[in-house]
Coordinates of C-alpha atoms and ligand atoms in Angstrom, one line a residue:
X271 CA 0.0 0.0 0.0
X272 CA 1.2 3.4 -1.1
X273 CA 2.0 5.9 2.1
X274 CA 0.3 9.0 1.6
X275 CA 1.2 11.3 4.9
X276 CA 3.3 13.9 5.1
X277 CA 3.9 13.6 8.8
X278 CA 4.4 10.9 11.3
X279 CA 2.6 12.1 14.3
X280 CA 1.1 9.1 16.1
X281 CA -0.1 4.9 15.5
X282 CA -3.4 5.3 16.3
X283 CA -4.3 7.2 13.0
X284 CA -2.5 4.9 11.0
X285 CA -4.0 2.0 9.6
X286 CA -2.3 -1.8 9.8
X287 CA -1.6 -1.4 5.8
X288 CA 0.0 1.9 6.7
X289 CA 2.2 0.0 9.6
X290 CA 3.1 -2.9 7.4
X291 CA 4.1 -0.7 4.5
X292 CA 6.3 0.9 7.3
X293 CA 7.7 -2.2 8.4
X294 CA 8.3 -3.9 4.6
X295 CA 10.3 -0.5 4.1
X296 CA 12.5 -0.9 7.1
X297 CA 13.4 -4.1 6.3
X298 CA 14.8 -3.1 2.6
X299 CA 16.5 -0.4 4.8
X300 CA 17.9 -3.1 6.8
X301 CA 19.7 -5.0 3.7
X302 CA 21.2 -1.6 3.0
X303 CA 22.9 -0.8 6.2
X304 CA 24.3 -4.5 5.6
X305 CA 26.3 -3.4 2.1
X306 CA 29.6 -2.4 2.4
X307 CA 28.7 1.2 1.2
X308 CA 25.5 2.0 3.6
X309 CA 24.2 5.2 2.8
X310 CA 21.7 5.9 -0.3
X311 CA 20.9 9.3 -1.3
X312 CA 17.0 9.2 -1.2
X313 CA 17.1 12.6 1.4
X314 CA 20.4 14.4 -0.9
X315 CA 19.5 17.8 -0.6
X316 CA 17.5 17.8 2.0
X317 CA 17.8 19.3 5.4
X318 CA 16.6 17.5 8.7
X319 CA 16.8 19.5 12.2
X320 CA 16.5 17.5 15.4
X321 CA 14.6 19.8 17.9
X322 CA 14.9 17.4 21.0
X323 CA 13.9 19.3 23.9
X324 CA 13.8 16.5 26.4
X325 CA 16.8 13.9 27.0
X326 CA 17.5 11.5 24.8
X327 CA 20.4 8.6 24.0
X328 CA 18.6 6.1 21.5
X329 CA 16.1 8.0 19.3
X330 CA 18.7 11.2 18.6
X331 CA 21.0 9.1 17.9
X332 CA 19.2 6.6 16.1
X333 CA 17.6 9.5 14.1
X334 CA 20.7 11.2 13.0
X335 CA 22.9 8.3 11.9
X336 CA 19.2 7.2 10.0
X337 CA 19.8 10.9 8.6
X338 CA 23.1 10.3 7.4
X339 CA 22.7 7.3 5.8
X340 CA 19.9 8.8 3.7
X341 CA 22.2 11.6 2.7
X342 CA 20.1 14.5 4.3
X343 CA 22.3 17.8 5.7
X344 CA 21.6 17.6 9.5
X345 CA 20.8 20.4 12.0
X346 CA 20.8 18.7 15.6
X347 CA 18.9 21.7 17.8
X348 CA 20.2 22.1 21.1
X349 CA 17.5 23.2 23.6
X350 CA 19.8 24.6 26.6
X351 CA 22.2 27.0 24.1
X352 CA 19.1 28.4 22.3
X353 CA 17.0 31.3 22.5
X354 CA 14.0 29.0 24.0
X355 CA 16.0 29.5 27.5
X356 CA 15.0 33.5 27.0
X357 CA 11.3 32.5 26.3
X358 CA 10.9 32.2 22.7
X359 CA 7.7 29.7 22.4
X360 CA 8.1 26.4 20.5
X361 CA 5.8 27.9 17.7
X362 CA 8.4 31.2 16.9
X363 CA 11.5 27.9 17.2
X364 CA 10.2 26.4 14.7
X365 CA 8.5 28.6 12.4
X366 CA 12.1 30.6 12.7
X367 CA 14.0 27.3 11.5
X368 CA 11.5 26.8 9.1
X369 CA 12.5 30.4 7.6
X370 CA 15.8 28.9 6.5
X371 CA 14.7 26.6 4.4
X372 CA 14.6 23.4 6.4
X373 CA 12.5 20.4 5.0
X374 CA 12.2 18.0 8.0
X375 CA 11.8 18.9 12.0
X376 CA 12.0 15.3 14.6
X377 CA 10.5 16.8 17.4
X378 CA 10.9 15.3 21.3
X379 CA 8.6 17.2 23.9
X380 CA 7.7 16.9 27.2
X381 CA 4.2 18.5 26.3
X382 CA 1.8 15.4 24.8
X383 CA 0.3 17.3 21.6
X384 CA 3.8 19.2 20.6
X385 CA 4.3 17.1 17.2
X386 CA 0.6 17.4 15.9
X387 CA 0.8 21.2 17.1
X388 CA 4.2 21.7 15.0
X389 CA 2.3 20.3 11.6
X390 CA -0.5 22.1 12.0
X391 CA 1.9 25.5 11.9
X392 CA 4.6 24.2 9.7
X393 CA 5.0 23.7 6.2
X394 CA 8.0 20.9 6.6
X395 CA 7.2 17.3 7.4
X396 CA 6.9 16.4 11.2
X397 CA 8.2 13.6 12.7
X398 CA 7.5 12.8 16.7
X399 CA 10.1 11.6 18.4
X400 CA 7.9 11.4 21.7
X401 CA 5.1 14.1 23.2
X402 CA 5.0 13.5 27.0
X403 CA 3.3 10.4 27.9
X404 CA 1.6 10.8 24.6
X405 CA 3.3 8.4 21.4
X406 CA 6.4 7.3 20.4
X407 CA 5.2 6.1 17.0
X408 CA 9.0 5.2 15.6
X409 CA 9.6 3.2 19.2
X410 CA 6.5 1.3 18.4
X411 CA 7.3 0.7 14.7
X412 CA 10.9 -0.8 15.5
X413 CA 9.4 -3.0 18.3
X414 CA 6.8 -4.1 15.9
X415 CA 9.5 -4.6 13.7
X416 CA 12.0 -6.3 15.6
X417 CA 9.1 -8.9 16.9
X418 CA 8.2 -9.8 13.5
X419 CA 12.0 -10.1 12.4
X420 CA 12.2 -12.5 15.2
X421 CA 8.7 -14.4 15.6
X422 CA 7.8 -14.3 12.1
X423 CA 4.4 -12.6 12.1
X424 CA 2.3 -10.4 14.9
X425 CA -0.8 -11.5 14.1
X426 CA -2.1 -14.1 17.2
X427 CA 1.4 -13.3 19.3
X428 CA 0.1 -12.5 23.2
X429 CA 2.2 -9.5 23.7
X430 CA 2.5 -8.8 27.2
X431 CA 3.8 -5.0 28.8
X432 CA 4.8 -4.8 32.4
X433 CA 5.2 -1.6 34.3
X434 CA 4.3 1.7 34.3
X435 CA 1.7 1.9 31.7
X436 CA -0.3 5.2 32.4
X437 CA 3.0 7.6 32.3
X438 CA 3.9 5.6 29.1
X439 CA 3.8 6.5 25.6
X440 CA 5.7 3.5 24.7
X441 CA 2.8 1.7 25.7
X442 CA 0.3 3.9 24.0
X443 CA 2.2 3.3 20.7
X444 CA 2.9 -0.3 21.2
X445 CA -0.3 -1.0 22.2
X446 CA -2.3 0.9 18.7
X447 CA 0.4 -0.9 16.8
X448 CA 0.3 -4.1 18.2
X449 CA -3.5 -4.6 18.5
X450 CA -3.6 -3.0 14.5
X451 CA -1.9 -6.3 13.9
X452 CA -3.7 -8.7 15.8
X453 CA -1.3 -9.4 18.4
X454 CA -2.6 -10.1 21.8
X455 CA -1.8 -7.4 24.3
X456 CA -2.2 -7.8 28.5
X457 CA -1.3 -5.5 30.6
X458 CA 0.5 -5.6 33.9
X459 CA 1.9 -3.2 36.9
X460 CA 0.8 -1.5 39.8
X461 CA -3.5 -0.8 39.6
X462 CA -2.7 3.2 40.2
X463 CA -0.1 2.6 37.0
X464 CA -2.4 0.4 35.0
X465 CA -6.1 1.6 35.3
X466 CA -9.1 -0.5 33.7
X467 CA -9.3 2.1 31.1
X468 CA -6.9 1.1 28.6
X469 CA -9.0 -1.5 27.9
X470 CA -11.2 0.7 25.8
X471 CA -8.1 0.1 23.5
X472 CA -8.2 -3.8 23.1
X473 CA -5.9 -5.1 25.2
X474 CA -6.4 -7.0 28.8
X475 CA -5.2 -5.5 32.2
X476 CA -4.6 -7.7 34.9
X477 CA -2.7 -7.1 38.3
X478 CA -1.1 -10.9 38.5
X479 CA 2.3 -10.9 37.2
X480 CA 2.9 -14.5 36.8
X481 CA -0.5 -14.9 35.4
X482 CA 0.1 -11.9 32.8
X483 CA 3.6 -13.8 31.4
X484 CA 2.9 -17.2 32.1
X485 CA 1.6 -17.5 28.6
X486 CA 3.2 -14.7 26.5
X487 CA 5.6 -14.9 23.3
X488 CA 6.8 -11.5 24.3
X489 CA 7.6 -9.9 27.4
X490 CA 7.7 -5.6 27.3
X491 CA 8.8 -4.0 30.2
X492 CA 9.0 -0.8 30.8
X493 CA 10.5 1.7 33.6
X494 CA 8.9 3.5 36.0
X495 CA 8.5 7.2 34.4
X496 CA 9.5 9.1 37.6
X497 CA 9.9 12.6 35.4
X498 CA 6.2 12.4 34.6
X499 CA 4.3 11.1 37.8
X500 CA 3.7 14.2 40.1
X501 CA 2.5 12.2 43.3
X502 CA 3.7 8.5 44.5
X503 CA 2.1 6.1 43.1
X504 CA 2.9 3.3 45.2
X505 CA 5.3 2.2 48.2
X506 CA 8.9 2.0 47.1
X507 CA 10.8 1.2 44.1
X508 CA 12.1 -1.9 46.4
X509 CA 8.4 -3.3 46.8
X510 CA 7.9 -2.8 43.0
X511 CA 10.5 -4.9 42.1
X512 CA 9.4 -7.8 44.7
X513 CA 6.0 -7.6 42.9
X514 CA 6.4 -6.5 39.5
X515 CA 10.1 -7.2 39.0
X516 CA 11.4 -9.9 36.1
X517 CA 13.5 -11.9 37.9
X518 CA 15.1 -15.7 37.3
X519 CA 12.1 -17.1 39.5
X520 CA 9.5 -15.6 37.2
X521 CA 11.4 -16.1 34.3
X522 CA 11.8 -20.0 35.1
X523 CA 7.3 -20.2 34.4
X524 CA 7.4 -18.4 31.0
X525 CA 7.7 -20.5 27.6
X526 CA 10.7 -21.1 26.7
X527 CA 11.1 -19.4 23.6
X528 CA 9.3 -15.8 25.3
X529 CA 11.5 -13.1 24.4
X530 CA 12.1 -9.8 26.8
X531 CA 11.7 -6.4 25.5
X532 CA 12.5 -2.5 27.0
X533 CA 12.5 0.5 25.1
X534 CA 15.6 1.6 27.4
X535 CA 16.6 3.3 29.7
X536 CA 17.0 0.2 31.5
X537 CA 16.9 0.4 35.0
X538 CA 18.8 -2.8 36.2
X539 CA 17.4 -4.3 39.4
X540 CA 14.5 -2.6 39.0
X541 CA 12.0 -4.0 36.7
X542 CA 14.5 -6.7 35.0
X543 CA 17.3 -8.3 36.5
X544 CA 20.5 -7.6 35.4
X545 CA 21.8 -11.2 34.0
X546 CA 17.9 -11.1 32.2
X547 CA 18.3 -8.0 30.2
X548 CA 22.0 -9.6 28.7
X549 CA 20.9 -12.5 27.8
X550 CA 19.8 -14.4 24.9
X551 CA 16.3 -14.0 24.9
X552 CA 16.5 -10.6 26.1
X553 CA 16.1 -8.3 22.2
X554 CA 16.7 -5.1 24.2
X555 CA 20.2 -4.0 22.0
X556 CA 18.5 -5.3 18.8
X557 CA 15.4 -2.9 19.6
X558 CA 18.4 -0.2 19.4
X559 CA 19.8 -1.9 16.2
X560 CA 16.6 -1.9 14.0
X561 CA 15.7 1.6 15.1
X562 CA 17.9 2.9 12.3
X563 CA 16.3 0.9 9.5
X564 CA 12.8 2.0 10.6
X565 CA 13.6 5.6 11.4
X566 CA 15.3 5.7 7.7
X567 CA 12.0 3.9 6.2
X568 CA 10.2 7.0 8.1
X569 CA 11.9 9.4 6.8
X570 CA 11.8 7.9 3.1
X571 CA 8.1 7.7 3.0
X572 CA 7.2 10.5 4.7
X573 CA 9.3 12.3 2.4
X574 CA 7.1 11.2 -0.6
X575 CA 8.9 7.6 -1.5
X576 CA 6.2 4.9 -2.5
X577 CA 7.7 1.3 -0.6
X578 CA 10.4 -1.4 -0.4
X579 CA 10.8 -2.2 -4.2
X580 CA 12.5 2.1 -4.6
X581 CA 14.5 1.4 -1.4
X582 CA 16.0 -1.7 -3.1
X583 CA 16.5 -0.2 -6.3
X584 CA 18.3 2.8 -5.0
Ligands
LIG259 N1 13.6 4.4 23.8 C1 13.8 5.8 23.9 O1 13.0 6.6 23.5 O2 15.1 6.0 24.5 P1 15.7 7.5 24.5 O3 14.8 8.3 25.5 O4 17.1 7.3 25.0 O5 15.6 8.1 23.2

């Protein structure tokens, strides 16, 4: 299916033709970054800025070297040395980047809403790299991506994500993408971090840990968003890991071929031992890996390509 969007601004709007065509693209991307010679120049000419105004180590990254294998000049925005520490609005940032002629803005907020706010005043393409506990719609498409590299297909997977679900918009994005292509999804974590309400979007919620990964092909786990929760939402970190924790004992009742997941940053001894998130069945680095092949596929079709068969030719 042909991709017709300028922007990327979330999953939910997307359709699962839309994510596939995504996901086919990224995997032609993949082959590429395998050549000897791995850049192509689909974005020559073209000027990206990264406006991250909340940390980041995997998605900058993972978005500039994406950049640079795709041939695009590069502007990478930094938030404390610029003129939005003497009050200048997001809206005048961008619009005054914009004025130089740039094509592309990857924006990271801490405000849900700031990447569908930017297209609405922009003429360039958008691209959100994370709104608050909005979306994370690349996270999303390279976990979706990296799950089908590795199990085949979604559709009929049980997918489950343990942690801090409501602060989350790793889960938000997983959870439209993953239910868009039949997987599966339960949820699991604390009942102030997991409330019956995401169930309006198609997945289950239950509070038993070893019930919710007894059964599951995949195992998502997330960390505990402290920068967004403005109260405690339960006891201590210590009594969240002796009830939500992955450890070797849970581990030991899960199938044997369940693979572990986590967007990063990990927080070892937290909710994942640290031998778990090293091992073999732990995907966490190759999460990292495939990010660049989706984020490139992003940026292609958003910048007007049409799907794999261009990517291959090029
Ligand atoms: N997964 C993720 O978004 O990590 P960063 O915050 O390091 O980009």
């Amino acid at each position: 299916m042909p991709w017709h969007r300028p922007h990327l601004l979330d999953i939910e709007s997307l359709s699962a033709a839309e994510i596939l065509t995504v996901l086919d693209t990224a995997r032609a991307f993949k082959a590429v970054g395998e050549r000897a010679i791995k850049k192509v120049p689909a974005l020559r000419g073209r000027t990206v800025v990264n406006l991250f105004i909340e940390p980041s180590t995997r998605t900058r990254t993972s978005f500039e070297l994406s950049e640079q294998r795709l041939s695009a000049d590069i502007i990478n925005f930094t938030a404390e040395a610029s003129s939005l520490k003497k009050g200048e609005s997001l809206k005048d940032t961008a619009r005054n980047l914009e004025a130089l002629n740039i094509d592309f803005i990857i924006i990271r907020h801490s405000a849900a809403g700031a990447a569908h706010f930017l297209s609405r005043v922009l003429n360039a393409h958008v691209i959100n790299a994370g709104d608050g506990a909005h979306e994370h719609p690349t996270q999303a498409l390279l976990d979706a991506f990296t799950i089908r590299e590795r199990k085949g297909n979604i559709a009929g997977l049980k997918v489950t994500i343990l942690g801090d679900i409501l602060f989350s918009r790793v889960a938000r994005s997983n959870i439209w993408a993953l239910t868009k292509l039949g997987a599966q999804v339960t949820l699991c974590g604390p009942a102030t971090l997991v409330p019956r309400t995401f169930e309006a979007m198609g997945c289950r919620v239950t509070y038993n840990v070893d019930e919710a990964i007894r059964d599951a092909d995949i195992i998502h786990l997330l960390r505990i968003q402290h920068e967004r929760q403005r109260k405690t939402v339960f006891p201590s970190i210590g009594e969240y890991t002796q009830l939500f924790g992955l450890n070797q004992a849970r581990l030991a009742k899960t199938k044997p071929d369940a693979l572990i997941m986590h967007p990063g940053p990990v927080n070892r001894g937290v909710e994942i031992d640290s031998d778990i998130a090293d091992s073999k069945r732990s995907l966490i680095l190759e999460q990292v890996t495939n990010g660049i092949a989706v984020r490139m596929a992003v940026l292609f079709l958003v910048n007007g390509g049409k799907g794999p068969q261009e990517v291959a030719a090029g």
